[in-house]
């Protein structure tokens, strides 16, 4: 199976995966006619669909089927059937921001901070727990941009425009009291029941192995590969902070980790030394995801 999935994709591959994703979301929501849920489902679909294109934009997986298949299985396993509007918007905005920052078009990549700031501000309004993304983009900007002052101005201008417009409309509409939910508070007590999360432990361990293997062979990587991988790891860290601090029993937060996790896993699989190790690890990851899905369904019964 690993050899089959290691073949290079062609132009028809990604639309097929997106169509299967569309069928998955429709299957879970075919009888739900709530308008807000429909809006949430559309954003969820767009966020997941953008993920397929980001694999090629980052260029870390040699355009093979492996990350696309693992990404599809992960979405199937972790998608609960419907998402809170905040998570749905976060999935979409995160994918869009990564797509802009990882674009091969240098003009797009270096002149999109105004829209990125606006997108992150909108994301924060719907889900304040995503505040680590502000830090992620800020650090990326000062680390890579040539005209740092100008781009910082664009970035903060985008944030201020959205916040100013939103709070201005709320004030005019008569909502004059500050909502404390805009200040994300860390959960006062960590969860002690990790079922069915511990089923995903093999995946977490392999992610740690993949990251350590990357740095063990850091000097053997190309400059572009090192830059893109570090960019991905910092994005992964930003998402991990949100998940660790605010997830609780809301396991749909794990969907925020799918994209960076799959790229790390697919790259780690590719550089395993033995073929049997690649094949075995692929099936362990697959069965762990499917077992988690089965346990989640049984838990709901």
PDB file of C-alpha atoms in Angstrom:
ATOM      1  CA  UNK A   1       0.000   0.000   0.000  1.00  0.00           C
ATOM      2  CA  UNK A   2       2.801   2.432   0.830  1.00  0.00           C
ATOM      3  CA  UNK A   3       4.359   1.943  -2.627  1.00  0.00           C
ATOM      4  CA  UNK A   4       0.994   2.562  -4.249  1.00  0.00           C
ATOM      5  CA  UNK A   5       0.441   5.767  -2.296  1.00  0.00           C
ATOM      6  CA  UNK A   6       3.991   6.950  -2.992  1.00  0.00           C
ATOM      7  CA  UNK A   7       3.175   7.424  -6.677  1.00  0.00           C
ATOM      8  CA  UNK A   8       3.054  10.989  -7.921  1.00  0.00           C
ATOM      9  CA  UNK A   9      -0.380  12.580  -8.137  1.00  0.00           C
ATOM     10  CA  UNK A  10      -1.783  14.069 -11.308  1.00  0.00           C
ATOM     11  CA  UNK A  11      -4.159  16.932 -12.010  1.00  0.00           C
ATOM     12  CA  UNK A  12      -7.250  14.765 -11.523  1.00  0.00           C
ATOM     13  CA  UNK A  13      -6.357  13.524  -8.060  1.00  0.00           C
ATOM     14  CA  UNK A  14      -7.215  16.454  -5.812  1.00  0.00           C
ATOM     15  CA  UNK A  15     -10.740  17.033  -7.240  1.00  0.00           C
ATOM     16  CA  UNK A  16     -11.508  13.354  -6.577  1.00  0.00           C
ATOM     17  CA  UNK A  17     -10.451  13.680  -2.929  1.00  0.00           C
ATOM     18  CA  UNK A  18     -12.472  16.889  -2.581  1.00  0.00           C
ATOM     19  CA  UNK A  19     -15.542  15.171  -4.047  1.00  0.00           C
ATOM     20  CA  UNK A  20     -15.195  12.347  -1.505  1.00  0.00           C
ATOM     21  CA  UNK A  21     -14.879  14.974   1.232  1.00  0.00           C
ATOM     22  CA  UNK A  22     -18.057  16.616  -0.044  1.00  0.00           C
ATOM     23  CA  UNK A  23     -19.908  13.280   0.111  1.00  0.00           C
ATOM     24  CA  UNK A  24     -18.696  12.763   3.696  1.00  0.00           C
ATOM     25  CA  UNK A  25     -20.006  16.131   4.896  1.00  0.00           C
ATOM     26  CA  UNK A  26     -23.289  15.743   3.006  1.00  0.00           C
ATOM     27  CA  UNK A  27     -23.768  12.254   4.475  1.00  0.00           C
ATOM     28  CA  UNK A  28     -23.483  13.581   8.038  1.00  0.00           C
ATOM     29  CA  UNK A  29     -25.734  16.584   7.424  1.00  0.00           C
ATOM     30  CA  UNK A  30     -28.251  15.544   4.769  1.00  0.00           C
ATOM     31  CA  UNK A  31     -31.213  15.785   7.173  1.00  0.00           C
ATOM     32  CA  UNK A  32     -30.101  18.978   8.923  1.00  0.00           C
ATOM     33  CA  UNK A  33     -31.788  22.085   7.510  1.00  0.00           C
ATOM     34  CA  UNK A  34     -30.619  24.577  10.137  1.00  0.00           C
ATOM     35  CA  UNK A  35     -29.297  27.632   8.254  1.00  0.00           C
ATOM     36  CA  UNK A  36     -26.460  28.241  10.701  1.00  0.00           C
ATOM     37  CA  UNK A  37     -25.381  24.613  10.431  1.00  0.00           C
ATOM     38  CA  UNK A  38     -25.412  24.859   6.628  1.00  0.00           C
ATOM     39  CA  UNK A  39     -23.120  27.911   6.804  1.00  0.00           C
ATOM     40  CA  UNK A  40     -20.855  26.069   9.228  1.00  0.00           C
ATOM     41  CA  UNK A  41     -20.762  23.004   6.962  1.00  0.00           C
ATOM     42  CA  UNK A  42     -19.843  25.092   3.930  1.00  0.00           C
ATOM     43  CA  UNK A  43     -16.953  26.713   5.795  1.00  0.00           C
ATOM     44  CA  UNK A  44     -15.857  23.304   7.109  1.00  0.00           C
ATOM     45  CA  UNK A  45     -15.841  21.878   3.596  1.00  0.00           C
ATOM     46  CA  UNK A  46     -13.896  24.847   2.200  1.00  0.00           C
ATOM     47  CA  UNK A  47     -11.350  24.637   5.022  1.00  0.00           C
ATOM     48  CA  UNK A  48     -10.765  20.924   4.514  1.00  0.00           C
ATOM     49  CA  UNK A  49     -10.681  21.307   0.722  1.00  0.00           C
ATOM     50  CA  UNK A  50      -8.015  24.031   0.922  1.00  0.00           C
ATOM     51  CA  UNK A  51      -5.910  21.587   2.917  1.00  0.00           C
ATOM     52  CA  UNK A  52      -5.463  19.395  -0.161  1.00  0.00           C
ATOM     53  CA  UNK A  53      -3.914  22.288  -2.078  1.00  0.00           C
ATOM     54  CA  UNK A  54      -1.664  23.299   0.820  1.00  0.00           C
ATOM     55  CA  UNK A  55       0.256  20.023   0.535  1.00  0.00           C
ATOM     56  CA  UNK A  56       1.458  21.105  -2.900  1.00  0.00           C
ATOM     57  CA  UNK A  57       1.949  24.723  -1.817  1.00  0.00           C
ATOM     58  CA  UNK A  58       4.324  23.700   0.982  1.00  0.00           C
ATOM     59  CA  UNK A  59       6.047  21.170  -1.283  1.00  0.00           C
ATOM     60  CA  UNK A  60       7.236  18.887   1.519  1.00  0.00           C
ATOM     61  CA  UNK A  61       5.737  15.609   0.288  1.00  0.00           C
ATOM     62  CA  UNK A  62       6.814  15.333  -3.360  1.00  0.00           C
ATOM     63  CA  UNK A  63       3.230  15.472  -4.676  1.00  0.00           C
ATOM     64  CA  UNK A  64       2.424  11.900  -3.682  1.00  0.00           C
ATOM     65  CA  UNK A  65      -0.917  10.365  -2.742  1.00  0.00           C
ATOM     66  CA  UNK A  66       0.269   9.479   0.772  1.00  0.00           C
ATOM     67  CA  UNK A  67      -0.536  12.781   2.538  1.00  0.00           C
ATOM     68  CA  UNK A  68      -3.833  13.106   0.642  1.00  0.00           C
ATOM     69  CA  UNK A  69      -5.017   9.670   1.765  1.00  0.00           C
ATOM     70  CA  UNK A  70      -3.890  10.139   5.365  1.00  0.00           C
ATOM     71  CA  UNK A  71      -5.517  13.574   5.428  1.00  0.00           C
ATOM     72  CA  UNK A  72      -8.799  12.101   4.152  1.00  0.00           C
ATOM     73  CA  UNK A  73      -8.756   9.311   6.744  1.00  0.00           C
ATOM     74  CA  UNK A  74      -7.967  11.798   9.523  1.00  0.00           C
ATOM     75  CA  UNK A  75     -10.832  14.088   8.531  1.00  0.00           C
ATOM     76  CA  UNK A  76     -13.195  11.103   8.452  1.00  0.00           C
ATOM     77  CA  UNK A  77     -12.005   9.884  11.864  1.00  0.00           C
ATOM     78  CA  UNK A  78     -12.052  13.239  13.680  1.00  0.00           C
ATOM     79  CA  UNK A  79     -15.017  14.962  12.050  1.00  0.00           C
ATOM     80  CA  UNK A  80     -17.945  14.580  14.486  1.00  0.00           C
ATOM     81  CA  UNK A  81     -20.665  15.205  11.887  1.00  0.00           C
ATOM     82  CA  UNK A  82     -21.126  18.926  12.496  1.00  0.00           C
ATOM     83  CA  UNK A  83     -18.963  21.674  13.909  1.00  0.00           C
ATOM     84  CA  UNK A  84     -19.445  24.740  16.040  1.00  0.00           C
ATOM     85  CA  UNK A  85     -19.370  27.856  13.855  1.00  0.00           C
ATOM     86  CA  UNK A  86     -16.182  29.025  15.599  1.00  0.00           C
ATOM     87  CA  UNK A  87     -14.243  25.842  14.813  1.00  0.00           C
ATOM     88  CA  UNK A  88     -15.559  25.842  11.229  1.00  0.00           C
ATOM     89  CA  UNK A  89     -14.399  29.419  10.634  1.00  0.00           C
ATOM     90  CA  UNK A  90     -11.053  28.663  12.276  1.00  0.00           C
ATOM     91  CA  UNK A  91     -10.451  25.679   9.972  1.00  0.00           C
ATOM     92  CA  UNK A  92     -11.215  27.805   6.927  1.00  0.00           C
ATOM     93  CA  UNK A  93      -9.237  30.885   7.974  1.00  0.00           C
ATOM     94  CA  UNK A  94      -6.222  28.844   9.102  1.00  0.00           C
ATOM     95  CA  UNK A  95      -6.106  27.006   5.769  1.00  0.00           C
ATOM     96  CA  UNK A  96      -6.484  30.273   3.860  1.00  0.00           C
ATOM     97  CA  UNK A  97      -3.751  32.007   5.862  1.00  0.00           C
ATOM     98  CA  UNK A  98      -1.332  29.099   5.382  1.00  0.00           C
ATOM     99  CA  UNK A  99      -2.152  28.999   1.665  1.00  0.00           C
ATOM    100  CA  UNK A 100      -1.284  32.699   1.345  1.00  0.00           C
ATOM    101  CA  UNK A 101       1.916  32.478   3.394  1.00  0.00           C
ATOM    102  CA  UNK A 102       3.104  29.342   1.546  1.00  0.00           C
ATOM    103  CA  UNK A 103       2.254  30.631  -1.932  1.00  0.00           C
ATOM    104  CA  UNK A 104       4.916  30.256  -4.628  1.00  0.00           C
ATOM    105  CA  UNK A 105       3.980  33.733  -5.842  1.00  0.00           C
ATOM    106  CA  UNK A 106       6.339  36.031  -3.941  1.00  0.00           C
ATOM    107  CA  UNK A 107       4.170  39.087  -4.596  1.00  0.00           C
ATOM    108  CA  UNK A 108       1.133  37.360  -3.056  1.00  0.00           C
ATOM    109  CA  UNK A 109       3.134  36.003  -0.135  1.00  0.00           C
ATOM    110  CA  UNK A 110       4.718  39.310   0.845  1.00  0.00           C
ATOM    111  CA  UNK A 111       1.782  41.632   0.186  1.00  0.00           C
ATOM    112  CA  UNK A 112      -1.065  39.774   1.847  1.00  0.00           C
ATOM    113  CA  UNK A 113      -0.556  40.813   5.468  1.00  0.00           C
ATOM    114  CA  UNK A 114      -3.446  43.297   5.390  1.00  0.00           C
ATOM    115  CA  UNK A 115      -5.934  40.584   4.456  1.00  0.00           C
ATOM    116  CA  UNK A 116      -4.266  38.075   6.803  1.00  0.00           C
ATOM    117  CA  UNK A 117      -4.638  40.476   9.730  1.00  0.00           C
ATOM    118  CA  UNK A 118      -8.303  40.987   8.819  1.00  0.00           C
ATOM    119  CA  UNK A 119      -8.899  37.233   8.544  1.00  0.00           C
ATOM    120  CA  UNK A 120      -7.299  36.506  11.922  1.00  0.00           C
ATOM    121  CA  UNK A 121      -9.329  39.283  13.572  1.00  0.00           C
ATOM    122  CA  UNK A 122     -12.528  37.820  12.117  1.00  0.00           C
ATOM    123  CA  UNK A 123     -11.457  34.377  13.307  1.00  0.00           C
ATOM    124  CA  UNK A 124     -10.848  35.749  16.819  1.00  0.00           C
ATOM    125  CA  UNK A 125     -14.324  37.293  16.948  1.00  0.00           C
ATOM    126  CA  UNK A 126     -15.899  33.887  16.360  1.00  0.00           C
ATOM    127  CA  UNK A 127     -13.346  31.846  18.353  1.00  0.00           C
ATOM    128  CA  UNK A 128     -11.156  33.874  20.774  1.00  0.00           C
ATOM    129  CA  UNK A 129      -9.153  30.780  21.720  1.00  0.00           C
ATOM    130  CA  UNK A 130      -7.303  31.074  18.383  1.00  0.00           C
ATOM    131  CA  UNK A 131      -5.182  33.989  19.659  1.00  0.00           C
ATOM    132  CA  UNK A 132      -1.887  32.042  19.166  1.00  0.00           C
ATOM    133  CA  UNK A 133      -2.329  32.536  15.397  1.00  0.00           C
ATOM    134  CA  UNK A 134      -1.679  36.267  15.886  1.00  0.00           C
ATOM    135  CA  UNK A 135       1.715  35.411  17.395  1.00  0.00           C
ATOM    136  CA  UNK A 136       2.454  32.864  14.664  1.00  0.00           C
ATOM    137  CA  UNK A 137       1.896  35.364  11.843  1.00  0.00           C
ATOM    138  CA  UNK A 138       3.715  38.153  13.728  1.00  0.00           C
ATOM    139  CA  UNK A 139       6.840  36.028  14.210  1.00  0.00           C
ATOM    140  CA  UNK A 140       6.681  34.789  10.615  1.00  0.00           C
ATOM    141  CA  UNK A 141       6.400  38.370   9.379  1.00  0.00           C
ATOM    142  CA  UNK A 142       9.396  39.749  11.261  1.00  0.00           C
ATOM    143  CA  UNK A 143      11.427  36.640  10.320  1.00  0.00           C
ATOM    144  CA  UNK A 144      10.794  36.681   6.570  1.00  0.00           C
ATOM    145  CA  UNK A 145       9.493  40.050   5.355  1.00  0.00           C
ATOM    146  CA  UNK A 146      11.919  42.497   3.733  1.00  0.00           C
ATOM    147  CA  UNK A 147       9.973  45.659   4.576  1.00  0.00           C
ATOM    148  CA  UNK A 148       9.117  44.757   8.154  1.00  0.00           C
ATOM    149  CA  UNK A 149       7.784  48.160   9.215  1.00  0.00           C
ATOM    150  CA  UNK A 150       5.417  48.461   6.247  1.00  0.00           C
ATOM    151  CA  UNK A 151       4.144  44.910   6.581  1.00  0.00           C
ATOM    152  CA  UNK A 152       3.634  45.265  10.328  1.00  0.00           C
ATOM    153  CA  UNK A 153       1.576  48.360   9.609  1.00  0.00           C
ATOM    154  CA  UNK A 154      -0.519  46.415   7.077  1.00  0.00           C
ATOM    155  CA  UNK A 155      -0.929  43.501   9.483  1.00  0.00           C
ATOM    156  CA  UNK A 156      -2.129  45.597  12.426  1.00  0.00           C
ATOM    157  CA  UNK A 157      -4.221  47.818  10.154  1.00  0.00           C
ATOM    158  CA  UNK A 158      -6.130  44.736   8.969  1.00  0.00           C
ATOM    159  CA  UNK A 159      -6.736  43.703  12.583  1.00  0.00           C
ATOM    160  CA  UNK A 160      -7.844  47.192  13.662  1.00  0.00           C
ATOM    161  CA  UNK A 161     -10.194  47.610  10.680  1.00  0.00           C
ATOM    162  CA  UNK A 162     -12.107  44.426  11.480  1.00  0.00           C
ATOM    163  CA  UNK A 163     -12.210  44.961  15.243  1.00  0.00           C
ATOM    164  CA  UNK A 164     -13.161  48.615  14.839  1.00  0.00           C
ATOM    165  CA  UNK A 165     -15.924  47.820  12.343  1.00  0.00           C
ATOM    166  CA  UNK A 166     -17.320  44.957  14.416  1.00  0.00           C
ATOM    167  CA  UNK A 167     -17.358  46.728  17.784  1.00  0.00           C
ATOM    168  CA  UNK A 168     -18.650  49.906  16.135  1.00  0.00           C
ATOM    169  CA  UNK A 169     -21.610  48.027  14.655  1.00  0.00           C
ATOM    170  CA  UNK A 170     -22.269  46.340  17.997  1.00  0.00           C
ATOM    171  CA  UNK A 171     -22.207  49.697  19.795  1.00  0.00           C
ATOM    172  CA  UNK A 172     -24.600  51.295  17.314  1.00  0.00           C
ATOM    173  CA  UNK A 173     -26.879  48.242  17.635  1.00  0.00           C
ATOM    174  CA  UNK A 174     -27.141  48.802  21.376  1.00  0.00           C
ATOM    175  CA  UNK A 175     -24.674  46.168  22.615  1.00  0.00           C
ATOM    176  CA  UNK A 176     -22.662  48.460  24.880  1.00  0.00           C
ATOM    177  CA  UNK A 177     -21.507  45.946  27.491  1.00  0.00           C
ATOM    178  CA  UNK A 178     -18.232  44.128  26.932  1.00  0.00           C
ATOM    179  CA  UNK A 179     -18.635  40.378  26.531  1.00  0.00           C
ATOM    180  CA  UNK A 180     -16.085  38.568  28.725  1.00  0.00           C
ATOM    181  CA  UNK A 181     -16.048  35.662  26.266  1.00  0.00           C
ATOM    182  CA  UNK A 182     -13.735  37.798  24.094  1.00  0.00           C
ATOM    183  CA  UNK A 183     -11.065  37.218  26.735  1.00  0.00           C
ATOM    184  CA  UNK A 184     -10.216  33.495  26.416  1.00  0.00           C
ATOM    185  CA  UNK A 185      -9.692  31.978  29.841  1.00  0.00           C
ATOM    186  CA  UNK A 186      -7.690  28.814  30.390  1.00  0.00           C
ATOM    187  CA  UNK A 187      -9.721  25.879  31.664  1.00  0.00           C
ATOM    188  CA  UNK A 188      -9.611  25.890  35.460  1.00  0.00           C
ATOM    189  CA  UNK A 189      -9.289  22.112  35.643  1.00  0.00           C
ATOM    190  CA  UNK A 190      -7.569  19.724  33.264  1.00  0.00           C
ATOM    191  CA  UNK A 191      -9.489  16.682  32.128  1.00  0.00           C
ATOM    192  CA  UNK A 192      -8.604  13.341  33.724  1.00  0.00           C
ATOM    193  CA  UNK A 193     -10.666  11.161  31.370  1.00  0.00           C
ATOM    194  CA  UNK A 194      -8.735  10.686  28.145  1.00  0.00           C
ATOM    195  CA  UNK A 195     -10.988   8.117  26.506  1.00  0.00           C
ATOM    196  CA  UNK A 196     -10.912   7.770  23.521  1.00  0.00           C
ATOM    197  CA  UNK A 197      -7.940  10.117  23.072  1.00  0.00           C
ATOM    198  CA  UNK A 198      -5.386   7.551  24.193  1.00  0.00           C
ATOM    199  CA  UNK A 199      -6.200   5.499  21.079  1.00  0.00           C
ATOM    200  CA  UNK A 200      -4.311   8.204  19.154  1.00  0.00           C
ATOM    201  CA  UNK A 201      -1.127   7.799  21.231  1.00  0.00           C
ATOM    202  CA  UNK A 202       0.717   5.842  18.453  1.00  0.00           C
ATOM    203  CA  UNK A 203       0.151   8.787  16.123  1.00  0.00           C
ATOM    204  CA  UNK A 204       1.434  11.294  18.681  1.00  0.00           C
ATOM    205  CA  UNK A 205       4.545   9.181  19.274  1.00  0.00           C
ATOM    206  CA  UNK A 206       5.273   8.945  15.552  1.00  0.00           C
ATOM    207  CA  UNK A 207       4.861  12.722  15.171  1.00  0.00           C
ATOM    208  CA  UNK A 208       7.499  13.199  17.891  1.00  0.00           C
ATOM    209  CA  UNK A 209       9.768  10.683  16.143  1.00  0.00           C
ATOM    210  CA  UNK A 210       9.319  12.422  12.781  1.00  0.00           C
ATOM    211  CA  UNK A 211      10.214  15.817  14.234  1.00  0.00           C
ATOM    212  CA  UNK A 212      13.293  14.435  16.007  1.00  0.00           C
ATOM    213  CA  UNK A 213      14.385  12.646  12.819  1.00  0.00           C
ATOM    214  CA  UNK A 214      14.075  15.882  10.862  1.00  0.00           C
ATOM    215  CA  UNK A 215      16.395  17.731  13.228  1.00  0.00           C
ATOM    216  CA  UNK A 216      18.773  14.758  13.426  1.00  0.00           C
ATOM    217  CA  UNK A 217      19.274  15.113   9.652  1.00  0.00           C
ATOM    218  CA  UNK A 218      18.771  18.871   9.553  1.00  0.00           C
ATOM    219  CA  UNK A 219      22.003  19.658   7.675  1.00  0.00           C
ATOM    220  CA  UNK A 220      21.074  17.198   4.920  1.00  0.00           C
ATOM    221  CA  UNK A 221      17.893  19.092   4.016  1.00  0.00           C
ATOM    222  CA  UNK A 222      17.688  21.742   1.339  1.00  0.00           C
ATOM    223  CA  UNK A 223      17.326  25.373   2.485  1.00  0.00           C
ATOM    224  CA  UNK A 224      13.747  25.525   1.143  1.00  0.00           C
ATOM    225  CA  UNK A 225      12.824  22.283   2.899  1.00  0.00           C
ATOM    226  CA  UNK A 226      14.247  23.523   6.195  1.00  0.00           C
ATOM    227  CA  UNK A 227      12.426  26.834   5.919  1.00  0.00           C
ATOM    228  CA  UNK A 228       9.068  25.280   5.019  1.00  0.00           C
ATOM    229  CA  UNK A 229       9.365  22.616   7.723  1.00  0.00           C
ATOM    230  CA  UNK A 230      10.186  25.167  10.423  1.00  0.00           C
ATOM    231  CA  UNK A 231       7.285  27.293   9.184  1.00  0.00           C
ATOM    232  CA  UNK A 232       5.014  24.253   9.509  1.00  0.00           C
ATOM    233  CA  UNK A 233       6.309  23.369  12.989  1.00  0.00           C
ATOM    234  CA  UNK A 234       5.645  26.857  14.290  1.00  0.00           C
ATOM    235  CA  UNK A 235       2.116  26.722  12.869  1.00  0.00           C
ATOM    236  CA  UNK A 236       1.688  23.325  14.532  1.00  0.00           C
ATOM    237  CA  UNK A 237       2.861  24.816  17.853  1.00  0.00           C
ATOM    238  CA  UNK A 238       0.315  27.645  17.582  1.00  0.00           C
ATOM    239  CA  UNK A 239      -2.489  25.147  17.023  1.00  0.00           C
ATOM    240  CA  UNK A 240      -1.200  22.886  19.790  1.00  0.00           C
ATOM    241  CA  UNK A 241      -1.342  25.744  22.312  1.00  0.00           C
ATOM    242  CA  UNK A 242      -5.015  26.320  21.476  1.00  0.00           C
ATOM    243  CA  UNK A 243      -5.815  22.612  21.714  1.00  0.00           C
ATOM    244  CA  UNK A 244      -3.938  22.092  24.982  1.00  0.00           C
ATOM    245  CA  UNK A 245      -5.371  25.131  26.755  1.00  0.00           C
ATOM    246  CA  UNK A 246      -8.963  25.104  25.553  1.00  0.00           C
ATOM    247  CA  UNK A 247     -10.015  21.740  24.151  1.00  0.00           C
ATOM    248  CA  UNK A 248     -11.359  20.027  27.257  1.00  0.00           C
ATOM    249  CA  UNK A 249     -14.009  17.579  26.037  1.00  0.00           C
ATOM    250  CA  UNK A 250     -14.483  19.440  22.742  1.00  0.00           C
ATOM    251  CA  UNK A 251     -12.502  16.929  20.711  1.00  0.00           C
ATOM    252  CA  UNK A 252     -13.356  18.660  17.431  1.00  0.00           C
ATOM    253  CA  UNK A 253     -10.446  20.975  18.331  1.00  0.00           C
ATOM    254  CA  UNK A 254      -8.207  18.116  17.164  1.00  0.00           C
ATOM    255  CA  UNK A 255      -9.184  18.986  13.591  1.00  0.00           C
ATOM    256  CA  UNK A 256      -6.982  22.081  13.932  1.00  0.00           C
ATOM    257  CA  UNK A 257      -3.966  19.761  14.175  1.00  0.00           C
ATOM    258  CA  UNK A 258      -4.775  17.528  11.212  1.00  0.00           C
ATOM    259  CA  UNK A 259      -3.037  19.494   8.458  1.00  0.00           C
ATOM    260  CA  UNK A 260       0.386  19.990  10.112  1.00  0.00           C
ATOM    261  CA  UNK A 261       0.254  16.508  11.667  1.00  0.00           C
ATOM    262  CA  UNK A 262      -0.311  14.779   8.331  1.00  0.00           C
ATOM    263  CA  UNK A 263       2.537  16.623   6.620  1.00  0.00           C
ATOM    264  CA  UNK A 264       4.880  15.701   9.476  1.00  0.00           C
ATOM    265  CA  UNK A 265       3.692  12.072   9.458  1.00  0.00           C
ATOM    266  CA  UNK A 266       3.887  11.674   5.674  1.00  0.00           C
ATOM    267  CA  UNK A 267       7.397  13.086   5.628  1.00  0.00           C
ATOM    268  CA  UNK A 268       8.430  10.878   8.549  1.00  0.00           C
ATOM    269  CA  UNK A 269       7.075   7.801   6.762  1.00  0.00           C
ATOM    270  CA  UNK A 270       8.966   8.653   3.597  1.00  0.00           C
ATOM    271  CA  UNK A 271      12.309   8.786   5.396  1.00  0.00           C
ATOM    272  CA  UNK A 272      11.968   5.561   7.398  1.00  0.00           C
ATOM    273  CA  UNK A 273      14.862   3.274   6.518  1.00  0.00           C
ATOM    274  CA  UNK A 274      13.037  -0.010   5.848  1.00  0.00           C
ATOM    275  CA  UNK A 275      10.037  -0.594   3.611  1.00  0.00           C
ATOM    276  CA  UNK A 276       8.360  -2.885   6.158  1.00  0.00           C
ATOM    277  CA  UNK A 277       8.639  -0.107   8.732  1.00  0.00           C
ATOM    278  CA  UNK A 278       6.860   2.287   6.366  1.00  0.00           C
ATOM    279  CA  UNK A 279       4.090  -0.201   5.638  1.00  0.00           C
ATOM    280  CA  UNK A 280       3.584  -1.188   9.272  1.00  0.00           C
ATOM    281  CA  UNK A 281       3.555   2.412  10.503  1.00  0.00           C
ATOM    282  CA  UNK A 282       1.059   3.430   7.821  1.00  0.00           C
ATOM    283  CA  UNK A 283      -1.384   0.705   8.916  1.00  0.00           C
ATOM    284  CA  UNK A 284      -0.882   1.437  12.622  1.00  0.00           C
ATOM    285  CA  UNK A 285      -1.745   5.097  11.994  1.00  0.00           C
ATOM    286  CA  UNK A 286      -4.737   4.153   9.838  1.00  0.00           C
ATOM    287  CA  UNK A 287      -6.151   1.652  12.339  1.00  0.00           C
ATOM    288  CA  UNK A 288      -5.584   4.089  15.221  1.00  0.00           C
ATOM    289  CA  UNK A 289      -7.685   6.699  13.441  1.00  0.00           C
ATOM    290  CA  UNK A 290     -10.426   4.225  12.547  1.00  0.00           C
ATOM    291  CA  UNK A 291     -10.439   2.816  16.085  1.00  0.00           C
ATOM    292  CA  UNK A 292     -10.825   6.343  17.449  1.00  0.00           C
ATOM    293  CA  UNK A 293     -13.764   6.914  15.109  1.00  0.00           C
ATOM    294  CA  UNK A 294     -15.415   3.663  16.196  1.00  0.00           C
ATOM    295  CA  UNK A 295     -14.887   4.468  19.893  1.00  0.00           C
ATOM    296  CA  UNK A 296     -16.355   7.949  19.396  1.00  0.00           C
ATOM    297  CA  UNK A 297     -19.452   6.531  17.729  1.00  0.00           C
ATOM    298  CA  UNK A 298     -19.968   3.922  20.442  1.00  0.00           C
ATOM    299  CA  UNK A 299     -19.540   6.632  23.083  1.00  0.00           C
ATOM    300  CA  UNK A 300     -22.441   8.576  21.537  1.00  0.00           C
ATOM    301  CA  UNK A 301     -24.788   5.573  21.628  1.00  0.00           C
TER     302      UNK A 301
END
